[in-house]
Coordinates of C-alpha atoms in Angstrom, one line a residue:
Chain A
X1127 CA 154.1 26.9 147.3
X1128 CA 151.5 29.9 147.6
X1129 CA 147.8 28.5 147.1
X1130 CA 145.9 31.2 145.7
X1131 CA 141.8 30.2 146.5
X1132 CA 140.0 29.1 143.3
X1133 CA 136.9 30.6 144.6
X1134 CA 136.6 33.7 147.2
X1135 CA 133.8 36.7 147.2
X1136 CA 131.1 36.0 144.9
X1137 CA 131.2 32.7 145.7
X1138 CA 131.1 33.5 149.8
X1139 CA 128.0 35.7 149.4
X1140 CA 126.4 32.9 146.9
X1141 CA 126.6 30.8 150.2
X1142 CA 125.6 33.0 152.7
X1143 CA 122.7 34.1 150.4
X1144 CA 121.4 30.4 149.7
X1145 CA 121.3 29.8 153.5
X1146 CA 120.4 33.0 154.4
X1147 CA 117.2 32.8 152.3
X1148 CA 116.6 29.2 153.1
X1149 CA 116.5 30.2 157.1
X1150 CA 114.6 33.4 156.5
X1151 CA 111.6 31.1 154.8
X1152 CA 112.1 28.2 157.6
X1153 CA 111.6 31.0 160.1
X1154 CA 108.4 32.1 158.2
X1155 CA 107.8 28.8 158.6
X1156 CA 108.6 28.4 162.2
X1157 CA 106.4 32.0 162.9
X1158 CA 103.7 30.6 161.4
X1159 CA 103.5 27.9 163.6
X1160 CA 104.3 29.0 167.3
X1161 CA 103.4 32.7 166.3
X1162 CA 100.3 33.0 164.0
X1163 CA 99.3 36.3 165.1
X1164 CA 103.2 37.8 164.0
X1165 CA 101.9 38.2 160.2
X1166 CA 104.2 41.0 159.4
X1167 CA 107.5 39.0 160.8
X1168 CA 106.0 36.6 158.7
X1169 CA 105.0 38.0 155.0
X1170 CA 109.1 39.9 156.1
X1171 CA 110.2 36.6 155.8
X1172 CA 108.6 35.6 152.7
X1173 CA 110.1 39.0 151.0
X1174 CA 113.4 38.1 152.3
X1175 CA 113.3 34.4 151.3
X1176 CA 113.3 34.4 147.4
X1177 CA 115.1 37.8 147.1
X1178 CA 118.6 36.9 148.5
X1179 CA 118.5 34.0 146.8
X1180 CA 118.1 35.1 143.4
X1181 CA 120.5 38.0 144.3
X1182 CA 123.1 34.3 145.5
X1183 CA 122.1 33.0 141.8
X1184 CA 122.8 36.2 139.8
X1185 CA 126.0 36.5 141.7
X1186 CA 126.8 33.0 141.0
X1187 CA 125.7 33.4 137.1
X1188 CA 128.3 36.6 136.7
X1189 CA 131.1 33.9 138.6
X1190 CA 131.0 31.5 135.8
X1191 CA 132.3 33.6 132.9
X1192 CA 132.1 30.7 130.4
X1193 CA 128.1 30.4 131.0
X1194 CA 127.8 33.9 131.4
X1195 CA 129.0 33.9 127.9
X1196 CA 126.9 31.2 126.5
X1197 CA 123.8 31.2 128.8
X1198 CA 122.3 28.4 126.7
X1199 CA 125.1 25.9 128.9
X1200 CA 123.2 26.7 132.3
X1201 CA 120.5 24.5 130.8
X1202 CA 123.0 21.6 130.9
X1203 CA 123.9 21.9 134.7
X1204 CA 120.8 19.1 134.8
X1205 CA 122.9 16.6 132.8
X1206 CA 125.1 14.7 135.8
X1207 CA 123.1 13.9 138.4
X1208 CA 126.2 12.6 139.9
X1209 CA 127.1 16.0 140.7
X1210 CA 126.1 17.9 144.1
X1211 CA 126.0 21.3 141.9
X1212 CA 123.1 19.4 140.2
X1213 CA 121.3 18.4 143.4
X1214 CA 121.8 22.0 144.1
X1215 CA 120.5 23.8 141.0
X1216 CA 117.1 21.4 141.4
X1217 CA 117.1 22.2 145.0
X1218 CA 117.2 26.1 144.7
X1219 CA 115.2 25.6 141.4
X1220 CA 112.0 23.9 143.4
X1221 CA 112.9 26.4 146.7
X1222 CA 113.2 29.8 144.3
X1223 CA 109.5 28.4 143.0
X1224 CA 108.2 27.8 146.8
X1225 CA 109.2 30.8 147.9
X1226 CA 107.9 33.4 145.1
X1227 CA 104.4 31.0 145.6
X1228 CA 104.2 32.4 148.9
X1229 CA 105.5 35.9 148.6
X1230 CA 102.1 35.8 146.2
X1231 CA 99.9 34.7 148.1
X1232 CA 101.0 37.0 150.6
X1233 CA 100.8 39.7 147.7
X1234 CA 96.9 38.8 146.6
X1235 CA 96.2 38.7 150.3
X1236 CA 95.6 35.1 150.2
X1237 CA 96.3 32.6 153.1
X1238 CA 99.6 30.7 152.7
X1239 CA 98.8 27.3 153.4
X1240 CA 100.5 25.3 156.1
X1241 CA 102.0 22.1 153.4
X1242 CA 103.5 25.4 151.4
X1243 CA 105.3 26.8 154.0
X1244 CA 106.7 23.1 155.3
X1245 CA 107.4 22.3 152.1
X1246 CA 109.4 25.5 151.4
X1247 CA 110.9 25.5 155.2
X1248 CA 112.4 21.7 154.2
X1249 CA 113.5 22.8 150.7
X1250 CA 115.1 25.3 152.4
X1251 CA 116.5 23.3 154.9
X1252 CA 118.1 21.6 151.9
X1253 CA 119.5 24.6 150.2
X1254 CA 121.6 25.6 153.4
X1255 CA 123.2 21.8 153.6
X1256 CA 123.8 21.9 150.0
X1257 CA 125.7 24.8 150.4
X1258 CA 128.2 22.7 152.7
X1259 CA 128.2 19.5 151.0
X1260 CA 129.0 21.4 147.9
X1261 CA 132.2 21.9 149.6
X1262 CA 132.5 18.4 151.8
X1263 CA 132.4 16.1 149.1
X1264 CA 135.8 18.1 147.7
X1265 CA 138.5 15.0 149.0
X1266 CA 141.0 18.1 148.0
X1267 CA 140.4 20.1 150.9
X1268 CA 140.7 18.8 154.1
X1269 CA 138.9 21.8 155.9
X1270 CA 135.6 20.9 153.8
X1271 CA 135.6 17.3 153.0
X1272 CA 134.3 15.9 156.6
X1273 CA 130.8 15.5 157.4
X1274 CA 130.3 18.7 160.6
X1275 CA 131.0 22.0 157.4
X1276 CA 127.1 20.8 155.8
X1277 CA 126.1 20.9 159.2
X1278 CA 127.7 24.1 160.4
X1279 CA 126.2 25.6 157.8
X1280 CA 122.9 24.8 158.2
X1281 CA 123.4 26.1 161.8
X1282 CA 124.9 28.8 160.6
X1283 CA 122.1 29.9 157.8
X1284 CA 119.4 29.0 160.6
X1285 CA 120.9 31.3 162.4
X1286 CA 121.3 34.1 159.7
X1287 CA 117.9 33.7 158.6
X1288 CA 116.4 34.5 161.8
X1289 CA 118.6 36.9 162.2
X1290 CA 117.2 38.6 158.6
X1291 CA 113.7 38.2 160.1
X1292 CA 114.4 39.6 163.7
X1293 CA 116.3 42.4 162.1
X1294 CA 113.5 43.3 159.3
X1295 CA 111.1 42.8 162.5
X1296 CA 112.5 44.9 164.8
X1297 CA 112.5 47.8 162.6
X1298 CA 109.0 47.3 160.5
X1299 CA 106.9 45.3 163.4
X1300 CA 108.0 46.1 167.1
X1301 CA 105.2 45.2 168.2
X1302 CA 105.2 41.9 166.9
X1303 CA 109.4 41.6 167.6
X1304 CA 108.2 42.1 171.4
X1305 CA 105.6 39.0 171.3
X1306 CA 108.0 36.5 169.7
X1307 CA 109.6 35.4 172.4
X1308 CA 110.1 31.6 171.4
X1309 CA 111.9 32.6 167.8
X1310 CA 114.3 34.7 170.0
X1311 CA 115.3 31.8 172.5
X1312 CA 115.5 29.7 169.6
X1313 CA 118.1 32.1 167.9
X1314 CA 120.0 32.5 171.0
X1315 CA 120.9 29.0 170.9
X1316 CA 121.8 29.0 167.0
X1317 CA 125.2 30.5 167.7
X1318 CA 125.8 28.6 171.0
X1319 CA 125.8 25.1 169.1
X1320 CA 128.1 26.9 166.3
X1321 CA 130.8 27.8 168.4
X1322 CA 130.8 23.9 169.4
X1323 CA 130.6 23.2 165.8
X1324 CA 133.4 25.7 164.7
X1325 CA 135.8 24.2 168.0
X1326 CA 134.8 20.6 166.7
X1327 CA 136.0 21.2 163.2
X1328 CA 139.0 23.1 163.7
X1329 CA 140.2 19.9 166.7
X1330 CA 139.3 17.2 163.8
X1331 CA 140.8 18.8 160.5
X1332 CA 144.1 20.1 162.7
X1333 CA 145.0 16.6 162.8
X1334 CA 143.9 15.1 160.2
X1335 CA 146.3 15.9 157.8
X1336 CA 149.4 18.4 157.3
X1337 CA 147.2 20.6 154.7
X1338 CA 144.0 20.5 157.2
X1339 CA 146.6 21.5 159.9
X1340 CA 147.9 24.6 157.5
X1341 CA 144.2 25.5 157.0
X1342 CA 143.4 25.9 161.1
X1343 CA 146.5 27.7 161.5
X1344 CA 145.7 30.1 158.9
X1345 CA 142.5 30.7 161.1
X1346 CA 143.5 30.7 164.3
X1347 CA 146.9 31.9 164.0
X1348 CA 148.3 33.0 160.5
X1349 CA 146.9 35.0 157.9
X1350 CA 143.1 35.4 158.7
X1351 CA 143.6 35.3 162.2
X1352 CA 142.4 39.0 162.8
X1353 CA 139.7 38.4 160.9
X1354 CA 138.5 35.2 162.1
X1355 CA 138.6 36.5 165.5
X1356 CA 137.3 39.5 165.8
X1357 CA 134.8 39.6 163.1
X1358 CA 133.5 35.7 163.3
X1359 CA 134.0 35.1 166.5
X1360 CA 133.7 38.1 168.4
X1361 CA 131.4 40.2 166.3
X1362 CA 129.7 36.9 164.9
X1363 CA 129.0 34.9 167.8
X1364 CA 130.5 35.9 171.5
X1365 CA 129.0 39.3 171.2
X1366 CA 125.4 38.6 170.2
X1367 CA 124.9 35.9 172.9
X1368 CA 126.4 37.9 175.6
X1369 CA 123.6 40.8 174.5
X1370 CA 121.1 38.1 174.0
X1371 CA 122.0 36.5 177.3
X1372 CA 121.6 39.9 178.9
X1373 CA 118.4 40.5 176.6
X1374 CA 116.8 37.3 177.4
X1375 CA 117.8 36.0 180.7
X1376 CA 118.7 38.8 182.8
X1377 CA 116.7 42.3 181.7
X1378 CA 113.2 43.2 183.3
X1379 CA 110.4 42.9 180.3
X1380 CA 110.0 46.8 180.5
X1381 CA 113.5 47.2 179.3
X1382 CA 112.8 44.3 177.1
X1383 CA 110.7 46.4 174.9
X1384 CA 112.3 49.5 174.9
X1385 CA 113.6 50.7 172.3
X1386 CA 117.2 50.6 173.4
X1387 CA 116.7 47.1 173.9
X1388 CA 115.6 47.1 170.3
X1389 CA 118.9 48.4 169.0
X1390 CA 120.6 46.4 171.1
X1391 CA 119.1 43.4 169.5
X1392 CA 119.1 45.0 166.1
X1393 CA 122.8 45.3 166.3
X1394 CA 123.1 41.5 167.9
X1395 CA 121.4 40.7 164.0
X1396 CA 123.9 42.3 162.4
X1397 CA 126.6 40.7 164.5
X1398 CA 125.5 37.4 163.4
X1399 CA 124.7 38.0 160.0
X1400 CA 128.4 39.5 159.7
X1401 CA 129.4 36.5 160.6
X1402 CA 127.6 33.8 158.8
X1403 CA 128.9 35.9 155.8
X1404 CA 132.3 36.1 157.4
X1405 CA 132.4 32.3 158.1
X1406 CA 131.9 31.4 154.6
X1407 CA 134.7 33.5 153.2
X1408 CA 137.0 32.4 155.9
X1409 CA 136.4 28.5 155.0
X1410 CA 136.8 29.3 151.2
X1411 CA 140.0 31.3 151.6
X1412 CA 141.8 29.2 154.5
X1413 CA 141.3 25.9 152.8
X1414 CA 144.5 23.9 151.4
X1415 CA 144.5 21.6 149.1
X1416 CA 146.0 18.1 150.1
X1417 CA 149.7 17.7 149.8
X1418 CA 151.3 16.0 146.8
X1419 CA 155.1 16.4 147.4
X1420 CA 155.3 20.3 148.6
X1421 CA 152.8 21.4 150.7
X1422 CA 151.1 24.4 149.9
X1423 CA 150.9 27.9 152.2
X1424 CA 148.4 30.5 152.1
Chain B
X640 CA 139.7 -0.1 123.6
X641 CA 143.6 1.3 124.9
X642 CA 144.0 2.4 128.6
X643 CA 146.6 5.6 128.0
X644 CA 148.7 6.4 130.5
X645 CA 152.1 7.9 130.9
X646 CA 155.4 7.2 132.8
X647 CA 157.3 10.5 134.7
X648 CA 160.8 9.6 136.1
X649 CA 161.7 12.4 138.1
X650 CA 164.8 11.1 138.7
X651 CA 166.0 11.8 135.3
X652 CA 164.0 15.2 135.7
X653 CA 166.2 18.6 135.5
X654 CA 163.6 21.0 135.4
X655 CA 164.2 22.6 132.7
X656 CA 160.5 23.1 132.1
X657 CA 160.7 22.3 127.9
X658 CA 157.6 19.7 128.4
X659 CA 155.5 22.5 129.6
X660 CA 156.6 25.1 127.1
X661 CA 156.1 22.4 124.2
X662 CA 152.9 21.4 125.8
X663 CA 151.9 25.4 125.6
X664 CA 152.9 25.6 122.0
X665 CA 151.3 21.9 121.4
X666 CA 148.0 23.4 122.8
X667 CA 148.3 27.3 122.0
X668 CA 148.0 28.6 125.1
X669 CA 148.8 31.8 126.6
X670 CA 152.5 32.1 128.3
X671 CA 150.1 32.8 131.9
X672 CA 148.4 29.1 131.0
X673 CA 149.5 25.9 131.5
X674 CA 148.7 22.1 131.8
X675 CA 152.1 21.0 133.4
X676 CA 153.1 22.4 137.1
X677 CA 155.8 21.7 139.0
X678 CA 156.7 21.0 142.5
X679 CA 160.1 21.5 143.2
X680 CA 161.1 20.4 146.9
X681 CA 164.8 19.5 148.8
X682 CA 165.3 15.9 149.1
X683 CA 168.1 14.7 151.9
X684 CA 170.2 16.2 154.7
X685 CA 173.5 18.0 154.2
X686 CA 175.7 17.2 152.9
X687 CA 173.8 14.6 150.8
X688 CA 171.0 17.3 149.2
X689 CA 169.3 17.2 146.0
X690 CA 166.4 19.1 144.5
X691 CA 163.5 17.2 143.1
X692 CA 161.6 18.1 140.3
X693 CA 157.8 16.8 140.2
X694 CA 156.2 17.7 136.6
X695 CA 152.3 17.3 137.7
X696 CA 149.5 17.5 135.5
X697 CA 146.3 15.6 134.3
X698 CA 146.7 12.1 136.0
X699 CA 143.5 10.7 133.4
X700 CA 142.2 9.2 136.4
X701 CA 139.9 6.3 136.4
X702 CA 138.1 7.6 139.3
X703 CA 138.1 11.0 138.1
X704 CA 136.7 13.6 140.7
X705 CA 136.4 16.2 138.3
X706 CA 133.9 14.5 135.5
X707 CA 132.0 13.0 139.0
X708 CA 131.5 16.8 140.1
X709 CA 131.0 18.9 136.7
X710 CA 127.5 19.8 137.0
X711 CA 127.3 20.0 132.8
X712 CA 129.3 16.8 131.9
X713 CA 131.7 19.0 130.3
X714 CA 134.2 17.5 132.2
X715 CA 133.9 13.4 131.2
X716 CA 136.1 10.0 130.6
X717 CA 136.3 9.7 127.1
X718 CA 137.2 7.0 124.7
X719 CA 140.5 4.9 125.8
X720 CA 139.8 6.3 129.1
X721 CA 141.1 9.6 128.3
X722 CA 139.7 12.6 130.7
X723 CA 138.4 15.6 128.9
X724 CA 137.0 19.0 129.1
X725 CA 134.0 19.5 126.2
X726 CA 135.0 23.5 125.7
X727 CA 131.1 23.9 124.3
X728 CA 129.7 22.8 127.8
X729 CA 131.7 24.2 130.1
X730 CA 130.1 27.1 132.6
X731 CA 133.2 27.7 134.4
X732 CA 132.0 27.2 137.9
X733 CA 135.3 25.6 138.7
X734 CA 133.6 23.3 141.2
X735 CA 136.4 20.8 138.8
X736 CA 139.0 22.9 140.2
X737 CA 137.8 22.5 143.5
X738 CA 137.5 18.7 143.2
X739 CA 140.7 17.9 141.5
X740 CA 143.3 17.1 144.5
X741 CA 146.5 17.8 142.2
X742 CA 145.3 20.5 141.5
X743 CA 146.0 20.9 137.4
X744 CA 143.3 22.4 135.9
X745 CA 143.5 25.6 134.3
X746 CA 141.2 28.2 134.1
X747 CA 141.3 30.1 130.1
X748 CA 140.8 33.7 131.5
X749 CA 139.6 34.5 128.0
X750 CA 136.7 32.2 127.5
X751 CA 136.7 31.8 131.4
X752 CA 135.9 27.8 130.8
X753 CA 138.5 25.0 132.3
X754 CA 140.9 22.9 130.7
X755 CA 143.7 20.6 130.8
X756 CA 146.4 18.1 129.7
X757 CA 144.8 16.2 126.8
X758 CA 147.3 13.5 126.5
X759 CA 147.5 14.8 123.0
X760 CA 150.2 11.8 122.8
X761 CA 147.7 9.7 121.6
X762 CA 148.2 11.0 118.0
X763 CA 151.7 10.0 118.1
X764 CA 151.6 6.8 119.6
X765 CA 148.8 5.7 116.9
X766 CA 149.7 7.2 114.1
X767 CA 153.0 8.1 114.0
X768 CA 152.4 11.9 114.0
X769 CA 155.5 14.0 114.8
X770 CA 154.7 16.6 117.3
X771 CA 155.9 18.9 119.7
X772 CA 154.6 17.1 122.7
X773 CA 156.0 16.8 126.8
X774 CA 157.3 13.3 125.5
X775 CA 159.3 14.4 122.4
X776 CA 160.4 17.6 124.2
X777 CA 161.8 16.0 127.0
X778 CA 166.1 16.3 126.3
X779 CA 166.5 13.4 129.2
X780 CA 163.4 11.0 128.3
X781 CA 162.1 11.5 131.9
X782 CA 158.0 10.4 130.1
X783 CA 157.1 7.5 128.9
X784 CA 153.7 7.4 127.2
X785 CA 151.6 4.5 125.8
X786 CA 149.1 1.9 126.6
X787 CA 148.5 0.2 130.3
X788 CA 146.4 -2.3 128.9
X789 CA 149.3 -3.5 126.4
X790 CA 152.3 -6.0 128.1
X791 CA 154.7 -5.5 125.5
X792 CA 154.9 -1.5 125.3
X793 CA 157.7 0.2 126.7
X794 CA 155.5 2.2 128.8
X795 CA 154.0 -1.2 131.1
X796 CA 158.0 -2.7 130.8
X797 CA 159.4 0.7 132.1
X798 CA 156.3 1.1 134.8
X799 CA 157.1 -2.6 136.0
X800 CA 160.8 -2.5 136.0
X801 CA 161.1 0.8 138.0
X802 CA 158.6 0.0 140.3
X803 CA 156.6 3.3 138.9
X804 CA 153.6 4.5 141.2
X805 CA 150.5 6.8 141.0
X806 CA 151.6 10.3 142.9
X807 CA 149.2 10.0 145.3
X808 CA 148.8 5.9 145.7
X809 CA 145.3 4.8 144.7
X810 CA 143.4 7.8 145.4
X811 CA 141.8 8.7 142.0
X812 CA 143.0 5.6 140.1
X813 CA 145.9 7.9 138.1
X814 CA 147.3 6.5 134.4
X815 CA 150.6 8.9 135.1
X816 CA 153.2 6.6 137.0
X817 CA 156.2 8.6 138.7
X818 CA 159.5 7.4 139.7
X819 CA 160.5 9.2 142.4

């Protein structure tokens, strides 16, 4: 039987959004630590933070048709606190609030204080493993119910979040892009541990059951196989670490901060941020639900 | 308080499909919605073949994943352990879509909120009401409806002399027992 995905685009972009913007203001975060003097990178990521977000939330808004009729029922979504959508609307609730707290301080050229951008780096941290467990705790899919997609996607938003930053950097701040050199090695291992976490996932859910199998061979062999390798795995995350490998490990510092280097790393960012969107479509789309008597195809 | 529940011998099934057309017209939906699917599969090696019919819909599950994931409550058990979809509080973020693992909830492209099989059998077994429901529809008498909870309706005799099981064994706690 054909499967047809209950939930695809908007839904994809909600969840590359959420993490995005959580791992934009945890790099903020993370800047504002090891690199005080890189304000710019900083106040970039505060802009970026609370932006995609609310652009995730509107998306997700114009998804539910039968709210978007009656907005009055979004003020229900804090009636089962049994749910992980719950969890979730509180979580991006308190985050949203974090994050626009900061983006005005930054705005009355006030100091951001250090609890505030903790606080909104580990709310953010939240957001991007809500995203996954949203999915996991789905027993109907066997691609998302295990415990490594909330994690993958936290990677994965880290990773895309710096990305944002570095990519907003390198264009506004060079200067500043050329003196933060431990946010750079820091996103070169972001999509290293993914591709460990994407190999893990597709071994375990192969075998765990025939509809987890069907899933994995829609990846890596059927339908989205074109996609899923060239533009999540190539463009996604082989081809930004080879450049950053080169960029990081094996170019002298002159070249470093040229500006050809600063393309190069541009289009590294883009690479990645392709494919933390790319990954989230591909895990909406390729899942199957469990087998009742047929099993379903894609 | 009755535990509802139905019987589905898809041995007797032919698949004619007249439970989910009188469920359609039960429930007025559109002819592009519907709370019964089917999975129709080959049973057997030649010569000895057979096709097998499998009407699925709402299993009213004890352990419904559906009313533990809807983020409004729309999605609840109600009384006698009936599962239901509260049309005034439903978003439509499907996440009850998502969660349900037999996968028989429909979206209502029109009002874009969720629904499904409401066991609207209920009426008949307690009052007496004639209606067009999957039960009455059915030309072989492949369902059964009734109470769980009660040892002397046909329902429990039926489940217990056929050896009647939940689809999926005990993984959401279904009240719709299949022969198979």
């Amino acid at each position: 039987m054909e499967y047809t995905p209950i939930w695809s685009g908007i839904i994809a972009c909600y969840l590359f959004l959420g993490g995005l913007g959580g791992g934009a203001f945890a790099t903020s975060a993370f800047l504002a630590w090891r690199h005080p003097e890189a304000v710019t990178m900083r106040k970039l990521g505060h802009w970026i933070a609370p932006i995609v977000v609310i652009v995730g939330l509107v998306l997700l808004m114009f998804d539910a048709k039968a709210g978007l009729h009656n907005p009055l029922r979004f003020a229900l979504l804090l009636t089962n606190f049994g749910s992980v959508m719950t969890w979730g609307v509180v979580i991006l609730a308190a985050f949203v609030i974090v994050a626009l707290a900061a983006l005005v301080l930054d705005l009355t050229k006030r100091r951001v204080p250090m609890a505030l951008e903790i606080v909104g780096a580990v709310l953010g941290i939240c957001v991007a493993i809500y995203t996954g467990c949203l999915l996991g705790v789905c027993k109907t899919f066997p691609l998302w119910n295990n415990a490594l997609l909330p994690i993958l996607f936290l990677v994965s938003a880290v990773s895309t979040g710096m990305a944002a930053v570095l990519l907003a950097g390198v264009f506004k701040c060079p200067e500043e892009f050329n003196r933060v050199g431990v946010l750079k090695k820091f996103h070169f291992c972001f999509p290293c541990i993914e591709m460990l976490l994407v190999a893990a996932l597709l071994f375990i859910t192969a075998t765990n059951s025939t509809a987890g199998l069907a899933s994995v061979q829609a990846l890596v062999c059927g339908r989205y196989a074109v996609v899923f390798w060239v533009l999540f795995v190539a463009v996604g995350l082989v081809i930004p670490t080879a450049l950053e490998t080169k960029m990081l490990f094996f170019s002298p510092k002159e070249f470093e901060e040229s500006r050809k280097a600063h393309m190069i790393s541009a289009g590294s960012d883009i690479g990645v941020l392709v494919g933390g969107f790319v990954l989230r479509l591909l895990v909406l789309l390729a899942a199957l639900p469990v087998t009742m008597t047929v099993a379903w195809t894609l | 308080m009755a535990r509802y529940g139905m019987l589905i011998n898809t041995k007797k099934c032919i698949g004619c499909y007249a439970c989910r057309t009188a469920c359609q017209r039960q429930n007025g939906l559109d002819p592009t919605d519907s709370f019964i699917r089917f999975e129709e599969r080959e049973v057997g090696e030649y010569p000895s073949v057979s096709v097998e019919h499998v009407p699925l819909q709402c299993m009213h599950c004890e352990d419904a994943p559906c009313a533990s994931v809807c983020p409004t409550g729309a999605a609840h058990i109600g009384p006698d352990g009936i599962v239901e979809v509260d049309q005034g509080r439903c978003i439509g973020c499907l996440y009850c879509m998502a969660a349900c693992p037999y996968q028989v909830r429909n979206r209502n492209e029109k009002t874009g909120a969720v629904d499904k099989c409401r066991f609207c059998n209920v009426s008949n077994y307690t009052s007496g009401t004639e209606m067009c429901s999957c039960v009455t529809a059915c030309p072989t008498g492949a369902r059964i409806f009734g109470d769980l909870d009660d040892p002397d309706c046909e329902l429990v005799k039926e489940i217990a002399a056929t050896h009647a099981a939940p689809i999926a064994g005990d993984l959401t706690k279904s009240k719709v027992y299949y022969v198979r």
